[in-house]
Short mmCIF file of C-alpha atoms and ligand atoms in Angstrom, two decimals:
data_model
loop_
_atom_site.label_atom_id
_atom_site.label_comp_id
_atom_site.label_asym_id
_atom_site.label_seq_id
_atom_site.Cartn_x
_atom_site.Cartn_y
_atom_site.Cartn_z
CA MET A 1 8.24 -23.48 5.50
CA GLU A 2 11.22 -22.80 7.68
CA LYS A 3 13.62 -23.23 4.77
CA THR A 4 13.82 -19.55 4.01
CA GLY A 5 17.59 -19.48 3.85
CA ASP A 6 18.01 -18.55 7.51
CA LYS A 7 21.12 -20.20 8.84
CA ASN A 8 21.30 -18.55 12.23
CA SER A 9 20.82 -20.27 15.54
CA LYS A 10 17.57 -18.55 16.51
CA PRO A 11 14.56 -20.84 16.89
CA SER A 12 12.45 -21.29 13.78
CA LEU A 13 9.71 -18.68 13.50
CA GLY A 14 7.52 -21.32 11.90
CA LYS A 15 7.72 -23.52 14.99
CA GLU A 16 7.25 -20.56 17.34
CA THR A 17 4.17 -19.49 15.37
CA ARG A 18 2.59 -22.94 15.35
CA ASP A 19 3.31 -23.40 19.07
CA LEU A 20 1.86 -20.02 19.90
CA LEU A 21 -1.33 -20.70 17.95
CA LYS A 22 -1.69 -24.07 19.68
CA GLU A 23 -1.01 -22.76 23.20
CA SER A 24 -3.44 -19.86 22.81
CA GLY A 25 -6.13 -21.92 21.09
CA LEU A 26 -6.06 -19.54 18.13
CA LYS A 27 -6.56 -20.49 14.48
CA ALA A 28 -5.45 -18.53 11.43
CA ARG A 29 -8.58 -16.98 9.86
CA LYS A 30 -7.98 -16.95 6.14
CA SER A 31 -11.05 -14.75 5.61
CA LEU A 32 -9.09 -12.00 7.43
CA GLY A 33 -5.97 -12.63 5.37
CA GLN A 34 -4.19 -14.24 8.32
CA HIS A 35 -0.96 -15.65 6.93
CA PHE A 36 1.70 -15.10 9.58
CA LEU A 37 5.25 -14.23 8.58
CA VAL A 38 7.73 -16.98 9.46
CA GLY A 39 10.72 -15.94 7.35
CA ARG A 40 13.35 -14.24 9.49
CA ARG A 41 15.30 -12.90 6.55
CA VAL A 42 12.19 -11.28 5.14
CA LEU A 43 11.44 -9.78 8.52
CA GLY A 44 14.94 -8.27 8.54
CA LYS A 45 14.41 -6.76 5.08
CA ILE A 46 11.12 -5.13 6.06
CA ILE A 47 12.69 -3.61 9.14
CA ALA A 48 15.85 -2.44 7.32
CA SER A 49 13.92 -0.80 4.50
CA GLY A 50 11.84 1.19 6.97
CA GLY A 51 14.97 3.05 8.17
CA ILE A 52 13.39 3.10 11.62
CA THR A 53 14.77 5.27 14.42
CA LYS A 54 13.61 6.25 17.92
CA GLU A 55 12.13 9.41 16.37
CA ASP A 56 9.63 7.34 14.43
CA VAL A 57 5.97 6.78 15.12
CA ILE A 58 4.84 3.65 13.30
CA ILE A 59 1.35 2.48 12.43
CA GLU A 60 1.28 -1.28 11.91
CA VAL A 61 -1.80 -2.66 10.19
CA GLY A 62 -2.72 -6.16 11.38
CA PRO A 63 -0.02 -7.09 13.89
CA GLY A 64 -1.40 -10.64 14.16
CA LEU A 65 0.84 -12.62 16.52
CA GLY A 66 3.28 -9.72 16.74
CA VAL A 67 6.34 -11.00 14.91
CA LEU A 68 6.87 -7.65 13.16
CA THR A 69 5.59 -5.64 16.11
CA LEU A 70 8.32 -6.92 18.42
CA GLU A 71 11.07 -5.86 16.02
CA LEU A 72 9.44 -2.47 15.41
CA ALA A 73 9.16 -1.89 19.15
CA LYS A 74 12.93 -2.35 19.59
CA LEU A 75 13.76 0.39 17.07
CA ALA A 76 10.89 2.88 16.93
CA GLY A 77 9.77 5.54 19.38
CA GLN A 78 6.16 4.40 19.26
CA VAL A 79 4.25 1.60 17.55
CA ILE A 80 0.49 1.86 17.09
CA CYS A 81 -1.06 -1.44 15.97
CA ILE A 82 -4.52 -1.72 14.44
CA GLU A 83 -5.90 -5.28 14.53
CA ILE A 84 -9.47 -6.21 13.56
CA ASP A 85 -9.44 -9.67 15.14
CA SER A 86 -10.37 -9.27 18.80
CA SER A 87 -8.83 -12.62 19.86
CA LEU A 88 -5.49 -11.76 18.25
CA ALA A 89 -5.59 -8.21 19.63
CA ALA A 90 -6.28 -9.49 23.17
CA ASN A 91 -3.61 -12.18 22.93
CA LEU A 92 -0.97 -9.77 21.64
CA GLY A 93 -1.98 -7.07 24.11
CA GLY A 94 -1.44 -9.56 26.94
CA ARG A 95 1.94 -10.74 25.69
CA LEU A 96 3.24 -7.21 25.06
CA SER A 97 1.85 -5.64 28.22
CA GLY A 98 5.36 -4.94 29.54
CA ILE A 99 6.44 -3.04 26.43
CA ASP A 100 5.38 0.56 26.91
CA ASN A 101 5.98 1.97 23.40
CA VAL A 102 3.39 -0.34 21.77
CA SER A 103 -0.37 0.08 21.75
CA ILE A 104 -2.77 -2.48 20.29
CA LEU A 105 -6.08 -1.12 19.04
CA ASN A 106 -8.84 -3.59 18.22
CA ARG A 107 -10.27 -1.79 15.20
CA ASP A 108 -10.85 -2.02 11.46
CA VAL A 109 -8.06 -0.04 9.80
CA LEU A 110 -10.42 1.18 7.08
CA GLY A 111 -12.68 2.74 9.68
CA THR A 112 -9.81 4.41 11.51
CA ARG A 113 -8.38 7.75 10.38
CA PRO A 114 -4.63 8.01 11.10
CA SER A 115 -5.20 11.30 12.94
CA GLU A 116 -7.51 9.48 15.40
CA VAL A 117 -4.75 7.17 16.60
CA LEU A 118 -1.59 9.28 16.24
CA PRO A 119 -0.39 11.29 19.24
CA PRO A 120 -2.08 14.73 19.24
CA GLY A 121 -0.46 17.06 16.68
CA GLU A 122 1.74 14.30 15.21
CA THR A 123 2.02 14.64 11.43
CA ARG A 124 5.00 12.45 10.65
CA TYR A 125 4.62 8.68 10.75
CA LYS A 126 5.43 5.51 8.83
CA VAL A 127 3.18 2.59 7.95
CA ILE A 128 4.92 -0.77 8.18
CA ALA A 129 2.78 -3.85 7.64
CA ASN A 130 2.30 -7.30 6.30
CA LEU A 131 -1.06 -6.39 4.81
CA PRO A 132 -4.22 -8.50 4.71
CA TYR A 133 -4.38 -9.03 0.93
CA TYR A 134 -8.17 -8.91 0.61
CA ILE A 135 -8.04 -5.16 1.28
CA THR A 136 -4.62 -4.18 -0.12
CA SER A 137 -5.79 -1.41 -2.48
CA PRO A 138 -8.31 0.12 -0.05
CA VAL A 139 -5.66 0.20 2.71
CA LEU A 140 -3.12 1.89 0.42
CA ARG A 141 -5.70 4.48 -0.63
CA HIS A 142 -6.82 4.94 2.96
CA PHE A 143 -3.34 6.10 3.98
CA LEU A 144 -2.19 7.81 0.78
CA GLU A 145 -5.34 9.94 0.63
CA ALA A 146 -5.57 10.58 4.36
CA GLU A 147 -5.60 14.07 5.75
CA VAL A 148 -2.32 13.19 7.49
CA ARG A 149 -0.32 11.02 5.08
CA PRO A 150 2.56 8.70 6.05
CA CYS A 151 6.05 9.82 5.00
CA LEU A 152 6.89 6.19 4.20
CA MET A 153 5.07 2.90 3.71
CA VAL A 154 6.77 -0.49 3.73
CA VAL A 155 4.18 -3.14 3.01
CA MET A 156 4.00 -6.80 2.12
CA VAL A 157 1.58 -7.38 -0.74
CA GLN A 158 0.84 -10.06 -3.31
CA LYS A 159 3.65 -10.29 -5.92
CA GLU A 160 1.49 -9.24 -8.88
CA VAL A 161 0.13 -6.29 -6.91
CA ALA A 162 3.69 -5.23 -6.04
CA ARG A 163 4.62 -5.27 -9.72
CA SER A 164 1.61 -3.16 -10.54
CA ILE A 165 2.33 -0.66 -7.76
CA ALA A 166 5.93 -0.14 -8.91
CA ALA A 167 5.27 -0.42 -12.67
CA ILE A 168 6.92 1.87 -15.20
CA PRO A 169 5.19 3.46 -18.23
CA GLY A 170 4.32 0.66 -20.64
CA LYS A 171 2.93 -1.44 -17.80
CA MET A 172 1.00 1.12 -15.78
CA SER A 173 -2.46 0.43 -14.32
CA LEU A 174 -5.02 2.35 -12.32
CA LEU A 175 -3.25 1.07 -9.18
CA SER A 176 0.19 2.25 -10.40
CA VAL A 177 -1.15 5.76 -11.01
CA GLY A 178 -3.12 5.68 -7.75
CA VAL A 179 0.03 4.98 -5.73
CA GLN A 180 2.71 6.80 -7.74
CA LEU A 181 0.71 10.02 -7.64
CA TYR A 182 1.65 10.19 -3.97
CA GLY A 183 5.14 8.79 -3.82
CA ARG A 184 8.05 6.87 -5.31
CA ALA A 185 7.30 3.14 -5.34
CA GLU A 186 9.88 0.36 -5.42
CA ILE A 187 9.98 -3.39 -4.86
CA ILE A 188 12.36 -4.22 -2.02
CA SER A 189 12.24 -8.00 -2.11
CA ALA A 190 10.39 -10.96 -3.57
CA VAL A 191 8.93 -13.22 -0.87
CA PRO A 192 8.04 -16.87 -1.55
CA ALA A 193 4.74 -18.27 -0.28
CA ARG A 194 6.62 -20.61 2.10
CA SER A 195 7.63 -17.58 4.20
CA PHE A 196 4.13 -17.61 5.76
CA HIS A 197 2.06 -19.87 7.98
CA PRO A 198 -0.34 -21.07 6.76
CA VAL A 199 1.26 -21.10 3.30
CA PRO A 200 -0.85 -18.91 0.96
CA LYS A 201 -1.61 -19.77 -2.68
CA VAL A 202 0.32 -16.73 -3.94
CA ASP A 203 3.85 -15.35 -3.73
CA SER A 204 4.43 -11.95 -2.20
CA ALA A 205 6.78 -8.97 -2.30
CA VAL A 206 7.77 -6.13 -0.02
CA VAL A 207 7.09 -2.69 -1.48
CA ARG A 208 8.28 0.69 -0.26
CA VAL A 209 6.46 3.93 -1.08
CA THR A 210 8.30 7.12 -0.17
CA SER A 211 5.78 9.96 -0.11
CA TYR A 212 6.40 13.21 -1.97
CA PRO A 213 6.40 16.11 0.48
CA GLU A 214 3.79 18.00 -1.58
CA GLU A 215 0.62 16.59 -3.11
CA ILE A 216 0.76 16.73 -6.92
CA ILE A 217 -3.04 16.94 -7.15
CA PRO A 218 -4.77 18.81 -4.33
CA ALA A 219 -7.34 16.76 -2.42
CA GLY A 220 -10.24 18.79 -3.85
CA CYS A 221 -9.27 17.87 -7.43
CA ARG A 222 -8.69 14.15 -6.92
CA GLY A 223 -12.19 13.19 -7.99
CA SER A 224 -11.89 14.85 -11.39
CA PHE A 225 -8.30 13.61 -11.87
CA PHE A 226 -9.28 9.99 -11.26
CA GLU A 227 -12.37 10.39 -13.43
CA VAL A 228 -9.94 10.98 -16.33
CA VAL A 229 -7.57 8.16 -15.31
CA ARG A 230 -10.44 5.69 -14.80
CA ALA A 231 -11.91 6.63 -18.18
CA GLY A 232 -8.49 6.06 -19.78
CA PHE A 233 -8.14 2.61 -18.23
CA GLY A 234 -11.78 1.73 -19.07
CA SER A 235 -10.48 -0.55 -21.87
CA PRO A 236 -6.70 -0.63 -21.36
CA ARG A 237 -6.02 -2.29 -24.74
CA LYS A 238 -7.83 0.44 -26.70
CA GLN A 239 -6.38 3.73 -27.84
CA LEU A 240 -6.83 6.59 -25.41
CA ILE A 241 -8.73 8.72 -27.90
CA ASN A 242 -11.48 6.06 -27.84
CA THR A 243 -11.51 5.24 -24.11
CA LEU A 244 -11.44 8.90 -23.08
CA SER A 245 -14.11 10.00 -25.50
CA HIS A 246 -16.34 7.09 -24.40
CA GLY A 247 -15.61 7.42 -20.68
CA LEU A 248 -15.85 11.20 -20.50
CA GLY A 249 -18.67 11.61 -23.04
CA MET A 250 -16.59 13.95 -25.24
CA ASP A 251 -16.38 13.82 -29.03
CA LYS A 252 -13.22 12.30 -30.48
CA GLU A 253 -12.10 15.42 -32.29
CA ASN A 254 -12.21 17.40 -29.07
CA VAL A 255 -10.31 14.67 -27.17
CA SER A 256 -7.72 14.36 -29.93
CA GLY A 257 -7.07 18.13 -29.97
CA ARG A 258 -6.64 18.24 -26.23
CA MET A 259 -4.39 15.20 -26.16
CA LEU A 260 -2.10 16.85 -28.70
CA GLU A 261 -2.17 20.03 -26.62
CA ALA A 262 -0.95 17.92 -23.67
CA GLY A 263 1.81 16.50 -25.87
CA ILE A 264 0.24 13.03 -25.96
CA GLU A 265 -0.30 11.13 -29.18
CA PRO A 266 -4.03 10.15 -29.32
CA LYS A 267 -3.24 6.58 -30.40
CA ARG A 268 -1.35 5.80 -27.20
CA ARG A 269 -2.77 3.38 -24.63
CA ALA A 270 -3.43 4.12 -20.97
CA GLU A 271 -0.70 1.75 -19.74
CA SER A 272 1.97 3.80 -21.56
CA LEU A 273 1.39 7.11 -19.73
CA SER A 274 3.49 8.31 -16.80
CA VAL A 275 1.89 10.04 -13.82
CA GLU A 276 3.21 13.38 -15.13
CA GLU A 277 1.50 12.76 -18.47
CA TRP A 278 -1.79 11.93 -16.72
CA CYS A 279 -1.49 15.23 -14.89
CA CYS A 280 -0.97 17.17 -18.15
CA LEU A 281 -3.84 15.32 -19.78
CA TRP A 282 -6.17 15.97 -16.87
CA ARG A 283 -5.31 19.66 -16.95
CA VAL A 284 -6.23 20.13 -20.61
CA LEU A 285 -9.27 17.84 -20.51
CA LYS A 286 -10.74 19.59 -17.50
CA LYS A 287 -9.60 23.13 -18.19
CA ASP A 288 -13.11 24.30 -19.14
CA GLU A 289 -14.33 23.24 -15.72
CA GLY A 290 -11.62 25.35 -14.09
CA GLU A 291 -10.33 22.32 -12.21
CA GLY A 292 -7.06 22.24 -14.14
CA GLU A 293 -6.18 25.36 -12.17
CA CYS A 294 -5.64 23.10 -9.18
CA LEU A 295 -2.47 21.72 -10.76
CA HIS A 296 0.75 23.13 -9.41
N1 SAM B 1 1.64 -8.88 10.99
C1 SAM B 1 1.39 -10.28 11.14
C2 SAM B 1 2.52 -11.07 10.52
O1 SAM B 1 3.29 -10.46 9.74
O2 SAM B 1 2.64 -12.26 10.78
C3 SAM B 1 0.04 -10.70 10.54
C4 SAM B 1 -0.15 -10.32 9.09
S1 SAM B 1 -1.58 -11.05 8.35
C5 SAM B 1 -1.07 -11.13 6.66
C6 SAM B 1 -2.75 -9.72 8.29
C7 SAM B 1 -3.29 -9.24 9.61
O3 SAM B 1 -4.23 -8.19 9.37
C8 SAM B 1 -4.04 -10.27 10.43
O4 SAM B 1 -3.63 -10.20 11.77
C9 SAM B 1 -5.51 -9.85 10.31
O5 SAM B 1 -6.32 -10.23 11.40
C10 SAM B 1 -5.36 -8.36 10.20
N2 SAM B 1 -6.50 -7.68 9.53
C11 SAM B 1 -7.30 -8.16 8.56
N3 SAM B 1 -8.20 -7.23 8.19
C12 SAM B 1 -7.98 -6.14 8.95
C13 SAM B 1 -8.60 -4.86 9.04
N4 SAM B 1 -9.64 -4.52 8.26
N5 SAM B 1 -8.13 -3.98 9.96
C14 SAM B 1 -7.07 -4.31 10.76
N6 SAM B 1 -6.45 -5.51 10.72
C15 SAM B 1 -6.89 -6.41 9.82
#
């Protein structure tokens, strides 16, 4: 587990983690996605790709034993950690009590709006986290669709999920569209399973999402936009003319005409469309409902 290519003299994070768990009588709870990061090089990559400065307010989801938290605290102005496990939150709170730019909140991230925990009036923040994989997509949506969105997210996710998030047309999915609608997504680094304790069954990757300053689809139109995208991905292997007509309850001739109006060949498949093309398609499919007017 420690063989992550680190050849420096610092003590092994794997040993530190195991010792800490033992001393505190804590056990990793797999049901909460508790796989603690023990790869120092990976830790360095997460931190470097966050471009963190003293101006930054960071929200960390699931600080766990605090390996990432400690590094964030050295560089950022403020670190707000949201941890659902009360034992971990209490343990970390105790160990970091002398560090005054870190706060540990014992809460469920999905039940916590960013604006509730950010300093009053703060609208610029970054999310940096080794995510609990059982709620990866809901957590991404939670932040990307929040009233106050992060300017940057650097998150560890399962390798296949990372590929889907950063996919290009030809390999797009509902998740790719759902993330890339809000920002530019890129894979920063592949991370082998041995970089965690306990070792998970899957490999991981670090992903960075840099938010666009303006929303492409206004919040009030998201429902109708994703109704179209979901219909398109209803049967990803089928031609869009069929999935859209079935999913939206429109006749094929009507769908075909509108697809051509959007500059999209009706025989194409959902995975081949870019976010821009989904936006054009949504506009022409929903124009009778007046919702296409939302598009900038
Ligand atoms: N950041 C630590 C690290 O890198 O070693 C721990 C990461 S571990 C993959 C995920 C963390 O998220 C765990 O500490 C877990 O308890 C926490 N977690 C799980 N579900 C959560 C939720 N709904 N809200 C907040 N934290 C959660």
